[in-house]
Short mmCIF file of C-alpha atoms and ligand atoms in Angstrom, two decimals:
data_model
loop_
_atom_site.label_atom_id
_atom_site.label_comp_id
_atom_site.label_asym_id
_atom_site.label_seq_id
_atom_site.Cartn_x
_atom_site.Cartn_y
_atom_site.Cartn_z
CA UNK S 1 13.27 6.67 -18.57
CA UNK S 2 13.60 2.96 -19.37
CA UNK S 3 15.29 0.55 -16.99
CA UNK S 4 17.13 -2.64 -17.90
CA UNK S 5 16.07 -4.36 -14.70
CA UNK S 6 13.07 -3.44 -12.60
CA UNK S 7 13.06 -3.84 -8.80
CA UNK S 8 10.92 -6.36 -6.96
CA UNK S 9 8.16 -5.02 -4.78
CA UNK S 10 9.51 -4.48 -1.27
CA UNK S 11 9.04 -6.99 1.51
CA UNK S 12 6.07 -5.82 3.58
CA UNK S 13 4.44 -4.06 0.61
CA UNK S 14 0.76 -3.60 1.50
CA UNK S 15 -1.02 -5.54 -1.24
CA UNK S 16 -4.58 -4.68 -0.38
CA UNK S 17 -8.03 -3.70 -1.54
CA UNK S 18 -10.48 -0.99 -0.50
CA UNK S 19 -14.10 -0.27 0.34
CA UNK S 20 -16.04 2.43 2.16
CA UNK S 21 -18.70 2.01 4.83
CA UNK S 22 -21.74 3.50 3.14
CA UNK S 23 -21.06 1.72 -0.14
CA UNK S 24 -20.52 -1.77 1.26
CA UNK S 25 -22.04 -2.17 4.73
CA UNK S 26 -25.79 -1.73 4.41
CA UNK S 27 -27.45 -2.00 7.82
CA UNK S 28 -27.94 1.71 7.45
CA UNK S 29 -30.04 2.01 10.64
CA UNK S 30 -29.04 -1.24 12.35
CA UNK S 31 -28.10 -1.42 16.04
CA UNK S 32 -28.46 2.26 16.77
CA UNK S 33 -26.72 3.69 13.69
CA UNK S 34 -27.78 7.26 12.88
CA UNK S 35 -28.33 8.68 9.39
CA UNK S 36 -25.51 10.19 7.37
CA UNK S 37 -25.83 12.53 4.42
CA UNK S 38 -25.42 9.50 2.16
CA UNK S 39 -28.43 7.76 3.70
CA UNK S 40 -30.52 10.85 3.07
CA UNK S 41 -29.34 11.59 -0.44
CA UNK S 42 -32.45 12.32 -2.45
CA UNK S 43 -30.81 13.17 -5.72
CA UNK S 44 -29.66 9.75 -6.83
CA UNK S 45 -29.57 9.63 -10.58
CA UNK S 46 -32.81 8.07 -11.74
CA UNK S 47 -32.68 4.28 -11.77
CA UNK S 48 -29.80 4.09 -9.31
CA UNK S 49 -30.15 2.14 -6.11
CA UNK S 50 -29.54 3.61 -2.66
CA UNK S 51 -27.14 2.45 0.04
CA UNK S 52 -29.50 0.95 2.58
CA UNK S 53 -28.56 -2.68 2.00
CA UNK S 54 -25.49 -2.18 -0.20
CA UNK S 55 -23.46 -5.43 -0.11
CA UNK S 56 -24.76 -6.25 3.40
CA UNK S 57 -21.17 -6.40 4.65
CA UNK S 58 -22.38 -5.31 8.09
CA UNK S 59 -24.00 -8.73 8.50
CA UNK S 60 -21.62 -10.76 6.30
CA UNK S 61 -18.23 -9.26 7.22
CA UNK S 62 -16.92 -12.62 8.55
CA UNK S 63 -17.51 -14.37 5.23
CA UNK S 64 -16.03 -11.39 3.37
CA UNK S 65 -12.90 -11.30 5.50
CA UNK S 66 -12.47 -15.08 5.05
CA UNK S 67 -12.54 -14.56 1.27
CA UNK S 68 -10.02 -11.72 1.56
CA UNK S 69 -7.83 -14.14 3.51
CA UNK S 70 -8.16 -16.72 0.72
CA UNK S 71 -7.04 -14.12 -1.82
CA UNK S 72 -4.05 -13.45 0.40
CA UNK S 73 -4.64 -9.73 0.92
CA UNK S 74 -2.02 -8.16 3.14
CA UNK S 75 -4.15 -5.09 3.84
CA UNK S 76 -7.78 -4.02 3.77
CA UNK S 77 -8.67 -0.36 3.58
CA UNK S 78 -12.19 0.33 4.85
CA UNK S 79 -13.95 3.26 6.45
CA UNK S 80 -15.65 3.56 9.80
CA UNK S 81 -19.14 5.04 9.66
CA UNK S 82 -19.10 8.01 12.03
CA UNK S 83 -22.86 7.56 12.61
CA UNK S 84 -22.37 3.96 13.78
CA UNK S 85 -19.97 5.16 16.47
CA UNK S 86 -21.75 8.42 17.36
CA UNK S 87 -25.24 8.30 15.82
CA UNK S 88 -25.91 12.04 15.89
CA UNK S 89 -22.27 12.91 15.19
CA UNK S 90 -21.64 14.70 18.44
CA UNK S 91 -23.46 12.99 21.31
CA UNK S 92 -23.27 9.61 23.02
CA UNK S 93 -21.12 6.77 21.76
CA UNK S 94 -23.03 3.72 20.48
CA UNK S 95 -21.43 0.58 22.00
CA UNK S 96 -22.89 -1.70 19.32
CA UNK S 97 -21.28 0.34 16.58
CA UNK S 98 -17.96 0.30 18.41
CA UNK S 99 -18.23 -3.48 18.85
CA UNK S 100 -18.82 -4.05 15.13
CA UNK S 101 -15.48 -2.54 14.13
CA UNK S 102 -13.71 -4.45 16.91
CA UNK S 103 -15.10 -7.66 15.39
CA UNK S 104 -14.09 -6.59 11.90
CA UNK S 105 -10.56 -5.57 12.88
CA UNK S 106 -10.06 -8.72 14.94
CA UNK S 107 -11.22 -10.89 12.04
CA UNK S 108 -8.74 -9.11 9.75
CA UNK S 109 -5.89 -9.55 12.20
CA UNK S 110 -6.69 -13.26 12.51
CA UNK S 111 -6.21 -13.54 8.75
CA UNK S 112 -2.95 -11.59 8.91
CA UNK S 113 -4.55 -8.63 7.09
CA UNK S 114 -3.40 -5.13 8.07
CA UNK S 115 -6.41 -2.86 8.70
CA UNK S 116 -6.15 0.59 7.09
CA UNK S 117 -8.89 2.78 8.53
CA UNK S 118 -10.47 5.74 6.75
CA UNK S 119 -12.11 7.93 9.37
CA UNK S 120 -14.46 9.78 7.04
CA UNK S 121 -15.56 8.73 3.56
CA UNK S 122 -18.32 11.10 2.35
CA UNK S 123 -20.73 10.12 5.18
CA UNK S 124 -21.06 13.18 7.39
CA UNK S 125 -23.67 12.68 10.14
CA UNK S 126 -26.94 14.21 8.89
CA UNK S 127 -27.39 16.15 12.14
CA UNK S 128 -24.08 17.93 11.66
CA UNK S 129 -24.83 18.62 8.01
CA UNK S 130 -28.10 20.28 9.02
CA UNK S 131 -26.13 22.58 11.34
CA UNK S 132 -23.91 23.89 8.54
CA UNK S 133 -21.56 20.95 8.03
CA UNK S 134 -17.84 21.66 8.04
CA UNK S 135 -18.37 25.42 7.90
CA UNK S 136 -19.55 25.16 11.50
CA UNK S 137 -16.61 24.89 13.95
CA UNK S 138 -18.75 22.51 16.05
CA UNK S 139 -18.40 19.91 13.31
CA UNK S 140 -14.64 20.25 13.50
CA UNK S 141 -14.76 19.70 17.28
CA UNK S 142 -17.13 16.76 16.80
CA UNK S 143 -14.71 15.11 14.35
CA UNK S 144 -11.87 15.44 16.82
CA UNK S 145 -14.06 13.83 19.50
CA UNK S 146 -15.01 11.00 17.11
CA UNK S 147 -11.33 10.53 16.24
CA UNK S 148 -10.41 10.29 19.91
CA UNK S 149 -12.99 7.51 20.36
CA UNK S 150 -11.42 5.65 17.40
CA UNK S 151 -7.84 6.12 18.59
CA UNK S 152 -8.71 5.00 22.12
CA UNK S 153 -10.78 2.01 20.99
CA UNK S 154 -8.73 0.73 18.06
CA UNK S 155 -5.32 2.38 18.46
CA UNK S 156 -3.73 -0.79 19.83
CA UNK S 157 -4.89 -2.77 16.77
CA UNK S 158 -4.61 -0.25 13.92
CA UNK S 159 -1.38 1.37 12.72
CA UNK S 160 -2.54 3.03 9.47
CA UNK S 161 -5.13 5.82 9.60
CA UNK S 162 -6.57 7.95 6.81
CA UNK S 163 -8.22 11.20 7.82
CA UNK S 164 -10.58 12.18 5.01
CA UNK S 165 -11.31 10.42 1.74
CA UNK S 166 -11.27 12.67 -1.33
CA UNK S 167 -11.85 15.99 0.33
CA UNK S 168 -11.28 17.52 -3.11
CA UNK S 169 -14.18 15.52 -4.62
CA UNK S 170 -16.47 16.63 -1.78
CA UNK S 171 -15.67 20.21 -2.81
CA UNK S 172 -15.64 19.79 -6.59
CA UNK S 173 -18.84 17.72 -6.61
CA UNK S 174 -20.29 19.22 -3.46
CA UNK S 175 -23.92 19.07 -4.46
CA UNK S 176 -23.81 15.52 -5.70
CA UNK S 177 -21.93 14.21 -2.65
CA UNK S 178 -24.13 16.05 -0.18
CA UNK S 179 -21.56 18.61 1.03
CA UNK S 180 -23.80 21.58 0.24
CA UNK S 181 -27.43 22.18 -0.62
CA UNK S 182 -26.84 25.69 -1.94
CA UNK S 183 -26.37 26.71 -5.56
CA UNK S 184 -24.23 28.99 -7.68
CA UNK S 185 -21.87 31.45 -6.07
CA UNK S 186 -23.34 30.88 -2.62
CA UNK S 187 -22.56 27.18 -2.90
CA UNK S 188 -18.96 27.87 -3.89
CA UNK S 189 -18.41 30.20 -0.95
CA UNK S 190 -19.98 27.67 1.38
CA UNK S 191 -17.92 24.83 -0.08
CA UNK S 192 -14.58 26.58 0.36
CA UNK S 193 -15.50 27.51 3.94
CA UNK S 194 -16.32 23.84 4.53
CA UNK S 195 -13.04 22.96 2.88
CA UNK S 196 -11.21 25.10 5.40
CA UNK S 197 -13.12 23.39 8.22
CA UNK S 198 -12.07 19.97 6.90
CA UNK S 199 -8.43 21.07 6.73
CA UNK S 200 -8.58 22.17 10.37
CA UNK S 201 -10.30 18.95 11.42
CA UNK S 202 -7.71 16.90 9.57
CA UNK S 203 -4.79 18.80 11.10
CA UNK S 204 -6.13 18.44 14.64
CA UNK S 205 -6.82 14.76 14.18
CA UNK S 206 -3.34 14.08 12.80
CA UNK S 207 -1.88 15.69 15.91
CA UNK S 208 -4.19 13.68 18.21
CA UNK S 209 -3.25 10.44 16.46
CA UNK S 210 0.42 11.07 17.22
CA UNK S 211 -0.45 11.76 20.85
CA UNK S 212 -2.83 8.85 21.40
CA UNK S 213 -1.60 6.01 19.16
CA UNK S 214 1.94 4.87 19.84
CA UNK S 215 3.50 4.04 16.47
CA UNK S 216 0.37 5.19 14.64
CA UNK S 217 0.73 6.56 11.13
CA UNK S 218 -1.78 8.94 9.63
CA UNK S 219 -2.28 10.75 6.33
CA UNK S 220 -4.88 12.28 4.02
CA UNK S 221 -6.43 10.46 1.03
CA UNK S 222 -7.26 12.92 -1.76
CA UNK S 223 -8.11 11.98 -5.33
CA UNK S 224 -5.15 12.93 -7.49
CA UNK S 225 -5.49 13.16 -11.27
CA UNK S 226 -2.36 14.60 -12.82
CA UNK S 227 -3.30 17.32 -15.31
CA UNK S 228 -1.72 17.43 -18.79
CA UNK S 229 -1.81 20.41 -21.17
CA UNK S 230 -3.55 19.60 -24.44
CA UNK S 231 -0.59 20.88 -26.45
CA UNK S 232 2.74 22.64 -26.03
CA UNK S 233 0.96 25.97 -26.45
CA UNK S 234 2.19 28.03 -23.48
CA UNK S 235 -1.39 29.03 -22.59
CA UNK S 236 -2.36 25.36 -22.31
CA UNK S 237 0.50 24.82 -19.89
CA UNK S 238 -0.74 27.70 -17.71
CA UNK S 239 -4.23 26.16 -17.65
CA UNK S 240 -2.73 22.78 -16.68
CA UNK S 241 -0.68 24.38 -13.89
CA UNK S 242 -3.75 26.23 -12.60
CA UNK S 243 -5.92 23.15 -12.57
CA UNK S 244 -3.18 20.99 -11.02
CA UNK S 245 -2.90 23.56 -8.24
CA UNK S 246 -6.63 23.94 -7.60
CA UNK S 247 -7.64 20.31 -8.05
CA UNK S 248 -4.62 18.54 -6.58
CA UNK S 249 -1.93 20.57 -4.82
CA UNK S 250 -4.32 22.72 -2.78
CA UNK S 251 -5.16 19.58 -0.81
CA UNK S 252 -1.72 18.03 -0.53
CA UNK S 253 0.15 21.31 0.19
CA UNK S 254 -2.23 22.02 3.04
CA UNK S 255 -1.98 18.53 4.51
CA UNK S 256 1.82 18.41 4.31
CA UNK S 257 3.00 22.00 4.64
CA UNK S 258 -0.02 23.50 6.38
CA UNK S 259 -0.37 26.38 3.94
CA UNK S 260 -2.63 27.32 1.06
CA UNK S 261 -1.13 26.74 -2.38
CA UNK S 262 -0.57 30.25 -3.75
CA UNK S 263 -2.15 29.65 -7.19
CA UNK S 264 -5.19 28.09 -5.54
CA UNK S 265 -5.43 30.98 -3.08
CA UNK S 266 -5.18 33.53 -5.91
CA UNK S 267 -8.09 31.72 -7.61
CA UNK S 268 -10.21 31.80 -4.43
CA UNK S 269 -9.58 35.51 -3.95
CA UNK S 270 -10.30 36.27 -7.60
CA UNK S 271 -13.62 34.41 -7.47
CA UNK S 272 -14.61 35.89 -4.10
CA UNK S 273 -14.64 32.42 -2.51
CA UNK S 274 -11.70 32.72 -0.11
CA UNK S 275 -12.65 31.26 3.28
CA UNK S 276 -12.64 33.26 6.48
CA UNK S 277 -9.59 32.23 8.45
CA UNK S 278 -9.90 32.61 12.21
CA UNK S 279 -7.04 33.59 14.46
CA UNK S 280 -4.88 30.59 15.23
CA UNK S 281 -6.10 28.50 12.25
CA UNK S 282 -2.88 28.76 10.28
CA UNK S 283 -0.85 27.67 13.32
CA UNK S 284 -3.06 24.60 13.73
CA UNK S 285 -2.61 23.77 10.05
CA UNK S 286 1.15 24.25 10.15
CA UNK S 287 1.61 22.11 13.27
CA UNK S 288 0.19 18.88 11.83
CA UNK S 289 2.46 16.49 9.96
CA UNK S 290 1.24 13.45 8.03
CA UNK S 291 3.39 10.30 8.09
CA UNK S 292 2.51 9.35 4.52
CA UNK S 293 0.35 10.52 1.66
CA UNK S 294 -2.43 8.26 0.47
CA UNK S 295 -4.10 8.97 -2.84
CA UNK S 296 -6.81 7.60 -5.11
CA UNK S 297 -5.97 7.49 -8.79
CA UNK S 298 -8.36 6.60 -11.61
CA UNK S 299 -6.99 8.61 -14.55
CA UNK S 300 -5.22 11.77 -15.59
CA UNK S 301 -7.03 14.82 -16.94
CA UNK S 302 -6.23 16.94 -19.98
CA UNK S 303 -6.98 20.63 -20.31
CA UNK S 304 -6.58 23.53 -22.71
CA UNK S 305 -6.51 27.28 -22.22
CA UNK S 306 -10.04 28.57 -21.52
CA UNK S 307 -12.07 30.45 -24.10
CA UNK S 308 -13.96 32.25 -21.35
CA UNK S 309 -17.41 31.00 -22.39
CA UNK S 310 -19.63 27.92 -22.06
CA UNK S 311 -17.42 26.02 -24.53
CA UNK S 312 -14.99 25.58 -21.61
CA UNK S 313 -17.47 23.13 -20.04
CA UNK S 314 -17.81 19.50 -20.93
CA UNK S 315 -20.09 16.74 -19.72
CA UNK S 316 -18.33 13.61 -18.68
CA UNK S 317 -19.11 9.93 -18.30
CA UNK S 318 -21.45 7.51 -20.02
CA UNK S 319 -24.49 9.14 -18.43
CA UNK S 320 -23.08 12.65 -18.77
CA UNK S 321 -23.58 13.34 -15.07
CA UNK S 322 -20.44 15.24 -14.29
CA UNK S 323 -19.33 18.55 -15.66
CA UNK S 324 -15.68 19.25 -16.17
CA UNK S 325 -14.07 22.56 -17.12
CA UNK S 326 -14.57 25.98 -15.63
CA UNK S 327 -15.29 29.13 -17.56
CA UNK S 328 -12.19 31.31 -17.67
CA UNK S 329 -10.03 28.78 -15.83
CA UNK S 330 -9.57 25.74 -18.06
CA UNK S 331 -11.26 23.96 -20.91
CA UNK S 332 -11.73 20.23 -20.34
CA UNK S 333 -10.75 18.14 -23.35
CA UNK S 334 -10.56 14.45 -24.16
CA UNK S 335 -7.11 13.00 -24.45
CA UNK S 336 -6.99 11.43 -27.93
CA UNK S 337 -4.20 9.08 -26.80
CA UNK S 338 -6.24 7.40 -24.09
CA UNK S 339 -8.94 4.73 -24.34
CA UNK S 340 -12.09 4.97 -22.22
CA UNK S 341 -13.84 2.40 -20.05
CA UNK S 342 -17.49 1.41 -20.44
CA UNK S 343 -18.49 4.42 -18.33
CA UNK S 344 -16.53 6.97 -20.34
CA UNK S 345 -13.60 7.30 -17.90
CA UNK S 346 -10.19 7.56 -19.53
CA UNK S 347 -7.61 4.87 -18.77
CA UNK S 348 -4.04 6.09 -18.26
CA UNK S 349 -1.57 3.73 -16.54
CA UNK S 350 1.42 5.92 -17.46
CA UNK S 351 -0.29 8.87 -15.80
CA UNK S 352 -0.21 6.78 -12.62
CA UNK S 353 3.60 6.78 -12.71
CA UNK S 354 3.60 10.51 -13.48
CA UNK S 355 1.35 11.09 -10.46
CA UNK S 356 3.68 9.08 -8.19
CA UNK S 357 6.67 11.03 -9.42
CA UNK S 358 4.97 14.41 -9.00
CA UNK S 359 3.82 13.62 -5.44
CA UNK S 360 7.20 12.22 -4.45
CA UNK S 361 9.01 15.17 -5.95
CA UNK S 362 6.80 17.66 -4.10
CA UNK S 363 6.66 16.00 -0.67
CA UNK S 364 9.14 13.12 -0.22
CA UNK S 365 6.61 11.24 1.88
CA UNK S 366 5.85 7.53 1.47
CA UNK S 367 2.89 7.04 -0.87
CA UNK S 368 -0.01 4.65 -0.38
CA UNK S 369 -2.50 3.99 -3.15
CA UNK S 370 -5.93 3.75 -1.56
CA UNK S 371 -8.01 3.48 -4.75
CA UNK S 372 -7.48 2.57 -8.39
CA UNK S 373 -9.65 0.26 -10.42
CA UNK S 374 -12.00 -0.45 -13.28
CA UNK S 375 -15.76 -0.04 -13.05
CA UNK S 376 -17.45 -2.50 -15.41
CA UNK S 377 -20.72 -4.30 -16.19
CA UNK S 378 -19.66 -7.68 -14.77
CA UNK S 379 -21.83 -10.70 -15.57
CA UNK S 380 -21.20 -14.25 -14.34
CA UNK S 381 -20.65 -16.71 -17.22
CA UNK S 382 -22.33 -20.11 -17.51
CA UNK S 383 -19.75 -21.62 -15.16
CA UNK S 384 -20.89 -19.07 -12.55
CA UNK S 385 -17.67 -17.09 -12.56
CA UNK S 386 -17.09 -13.50 -13.69
CA UNK S 387 -14.24 -13.72 -16.21
CA UNK S 388 -13.06 -10.15 -15.81
CA UNK S 389 -9.99 -10.23 -18.03
CA UNK S 390 -10.56 -6.53 -18.77
CA UNK S 391 -10.02 -5.79 -15.04
CA UNK S 392 -6.91 -7.97 -14.90
CA UNK S 393 -5.53 -6.05 -17.87
CA UNK S 394 -6.30 -2.69 -16.20
CA UNK S 395 -4.75 -3.67 -12.87
CA UNK S 396 -1.72 -5.31 -14.45
CA UNK S 397 -0.93 -2.23 -16.52
CA UNK S 398 -1.23 0.03 -13.47
CA UNK S 399 0.84 -2.23 -11.23
CA UNK S 400 3.59 -2.29 -13.87
CA UNK S 401 3.73 1.48 -13.53
CA UNK S 402 4.15 1.19 -9.75
CA UNK S 403 7.20 -0.93 -10.41
CA UNK S 404 8.57 1.79 -12.69
CA UNK S 405 7.84 4.38 -10.00
CA UNK S 406 9.80 2.22 -7.54
CA UNK S 407 12.67 2.17 -10.02
CA UNK S 408 12.35 5.97 -10.24
CA UNK S 409 13.10 6.08 -6.52
CA UNK S 410 9.56 6.66 -5.21
CA UNK S 411 8.78 5.18 -1.78
CA UNK S 412 5.53 3.22 -2.25
CA UNK S 413 3.96 1.67 0.84
CA UNK S 414 1.21 -0.29 -0.81
CA UNK S 415 -1.55 -0.66 -3.34
CA UNK S 416 -5.23 -1.00 -2.38
CA UNK S 417 -7.35 -1.11 -5.54
CA UNK S 418 -11.03 -0.34 -5.56
CA UNK S 419 -12.64 -2.55 -4.54
CA UNK S 420 -12.27 -5.64 -2.37
CA UNK S 421 -15.85 -6.63 -3.04
CA UNK S 422 -18.67 -5.37 -5.25
CA UNK S 423 -20.35 -2.34 -3.73
CA UNK S 424 -22.59 0.53 -4.69
CA UNK S 425 -20.79 2.92 -7.01
CA UNK S 426 -21.03 6.57 -6.02
CA UNK S 427 -22.30 7.64 -9.42
CA UNK S 428 -23.83 4.57 -11.03
CA UNK S 429 -25.19 2.29 -8.31
CA UNK S 430 -24.82 -1.47 -8.38
CA UNK S 431 -24.58 -1.94 -12.11
CA UNK S 432 -21.05 -0.53 -12.07
CA UNK S 433 -18.86 -3.09 -10.32
CA UNK S 434 -15.25 -2.91 -9.22
CA UNK S 435 -14.79 -5.87 -6.85
CA UNK S 436 -12.52 -8.89 -6.75
CA UNK S 437 -15.49 -10.63 -5.11
CA UNK S 438 -18.85 -10.74 -6.87
CA UNK S 439 -22.01 -9.97 -4.90
CA UNK S 440 -25.17 -11.58 -6.23
CA UNK S 441 -27.60 -8.70 -6.22
CA UNK S 442 -28.94 -6.38 -8.83
CA UNK S 443 -29.78 -2.70 -8.87
CA UNK S 444 -33.03 -3.27 -6.98
CA UNK S 445 -33.36 -7.07 -6.71
CA UNK S 446 -31.38 -8.18 -3.68
CA UNK S 447 -31.36 -11.89 -4.78
CA UNK S 448 -29.38 -13.90 -2.21
CA UNK S 449 -26.47 -11.45 -1.85
CA UNK S 450 -24.16 -14.50 -2.20
CA UNK S 451 -20.42 -14.03 -2.65
CA UNK S 452 -18.14 -15.59 -5.27
CA UNK S 453 -14.60 -14.88 -6.39
CA UNK S 454 -14.04 -13.35 -9.82
CA UNK S 455 -11.18 -14.43 -12.09
CA UNK S 456 -9.28 -11.25 -11.17
CA UNK S 457 -9.09 -12.41 -7.55
CA UNK S 458 -7.15 -15.54 -8.55
CA UNK S 459 -4.84 -13.43 -10.69
CA UNK S 460 -4.29 -11.01 -7.77
CA UNK S 461 -3.66 -13.92 -5.42
CA UNK S 462 -0.83 -15.22 -7.66
CA UNK S 463 0.59 -11.71 -7.91
CA UNK S 464 0.65 -11.28 -4.13
CA UNK S 465 2.11 -14.75 -3.55
CA UNK S 466 4.93 -14.02 -5.99
CA UNK S 467 5.48 -10.45 -4.65
CA UNK S 468 4.74 -9.15 -8.13
CA UNK S 469 7.00 -11.57 -10.02
CA UNK S 470 4.00 -13.09 -11.85
CA UNK S 471 3.76 -9.78 -13.78
CA UNK S 472 6.72 -11.02 -15.79
CA UNK S 473 5.28 -14.51 -16.43
C1 LIG H 1 -13.83 7.53 -5.49
C2 LIG H 1 -14.54 7.32 -4.20
O1 LIG H 1 -14.18 8.80 -5.91
O2 LIG H 1 -14.16 6.79 -6.60
C3 LIG H 1 -15.37 6.05 -4.13
O3 LIG H 1 -13.69 7.42 -3.10
C4 LIG H 1 -16.02 5.78 -5.47
O4 LIG H 1 -16.28 6.20 -3.08
C5 LIG H 1 -14.90 5.59 -6.50
O5 LIG H 1 -16.90 4.72 -5.48
C6 LIG H 1 -15.37 5.24 -7.90
O6 LIG H 1 -16.36 6.13 -8.33
P1 LIG H 1 -17.74 5.58 -8.86
O7 LIG H 1 -18.58 6.75 -9.10
O8 LIG H 1 -17.43 4.84 -10.11
O9 LIG H 1 -18.26 4.71 -7.79
#
């Protein structure tokens, strides 16, 4: 639908930017921090840096927050490293880790920036992983204990809480993200049992947040990629519905309604991967109610009916690291109507609006965008600045779609693109940058780790100052 006049962004809209602890902080063993599965990842793609120094935000957070203040951010979405707070995941609390996030949150508040806290972003404590990860009920209990520490420490300063970042990616790319060490069928069974454990942990933590944080708001943060059928062939539509259910709605239906999506459940039963559900689990899941839905959006996906053989699979990305498609479920195809970025990811701003509309239609909960952005090979020009017009173009075209979603009647709380500052990409290390702020380091050469604002940060600043009106300029 076209509109003659588009609405302004609402007063109080959370214009923000995002990061995650293991990708930005560094200081991986500083001041008593314990190791997480990210610190111990041994299967980095060859030639990709690790996360030990990252952007050194742990030591330079004050400078970073000052720059965020200059840009005029209204919100900053970051994650708290579980192993900084409780180094072995389940034992004693580390006061130095607790103090770091107090300093960070206080610095944000001084700049008038709303902190949005992710409680868990891929960095499960290594000790808990070694004991079976989320398939072990002790991990679920440990997460609740960790959450209680966070709510008690920071609850008076933090209103917005995110439970788990991209639980669906930790299941779909379980080996790569360190969720499982198993292979084949065994890995799938393990992953969906871990998935169930994460759902329980999330539900219990949402309930605890409502008990411990007056006025606190909490929600999940899955990665949502709306799935299109390749054609109007009815079989392609069935494949798109299946993949939408298994990739997207499984996670949001559980978080909001506390029940397994029936198509996703049918798939788990068919494959022999349905988790064991203990007595009382479904009651715990049904009792928890999120206040909003956060989601990360990078692009849509397009699928066709499966052929039932290896031709259903497709390697994705510039370095062909990820496999998409599943034999007998859906065939992954390129969308001929979408351009790709330098890393082979499709770019689909209109799919962003479609995703908003689908989520709103299904749940009628306020929506918060916690990631969206363009990974690129940024290089400073002779004047020292990164002239990232390609990123401005990407962000502008996505933000225009938010405005259309607002006109469609969707309640949008805010927009936190990835990322506030350059950090280590999950798949491609330091060479793939997303930030508004440039960090002077290379894949392996740490240089001086100096900070400088990219052109996109000035563009974003004008946009925030004008509450989005500069889109029309
Ligand atoms: C999301 C994650 O999957 O996408 C981030 O929450 C990640 O941690 C981002 O960095 C972009 O992916 P990548 O692989 O380009 O870093």
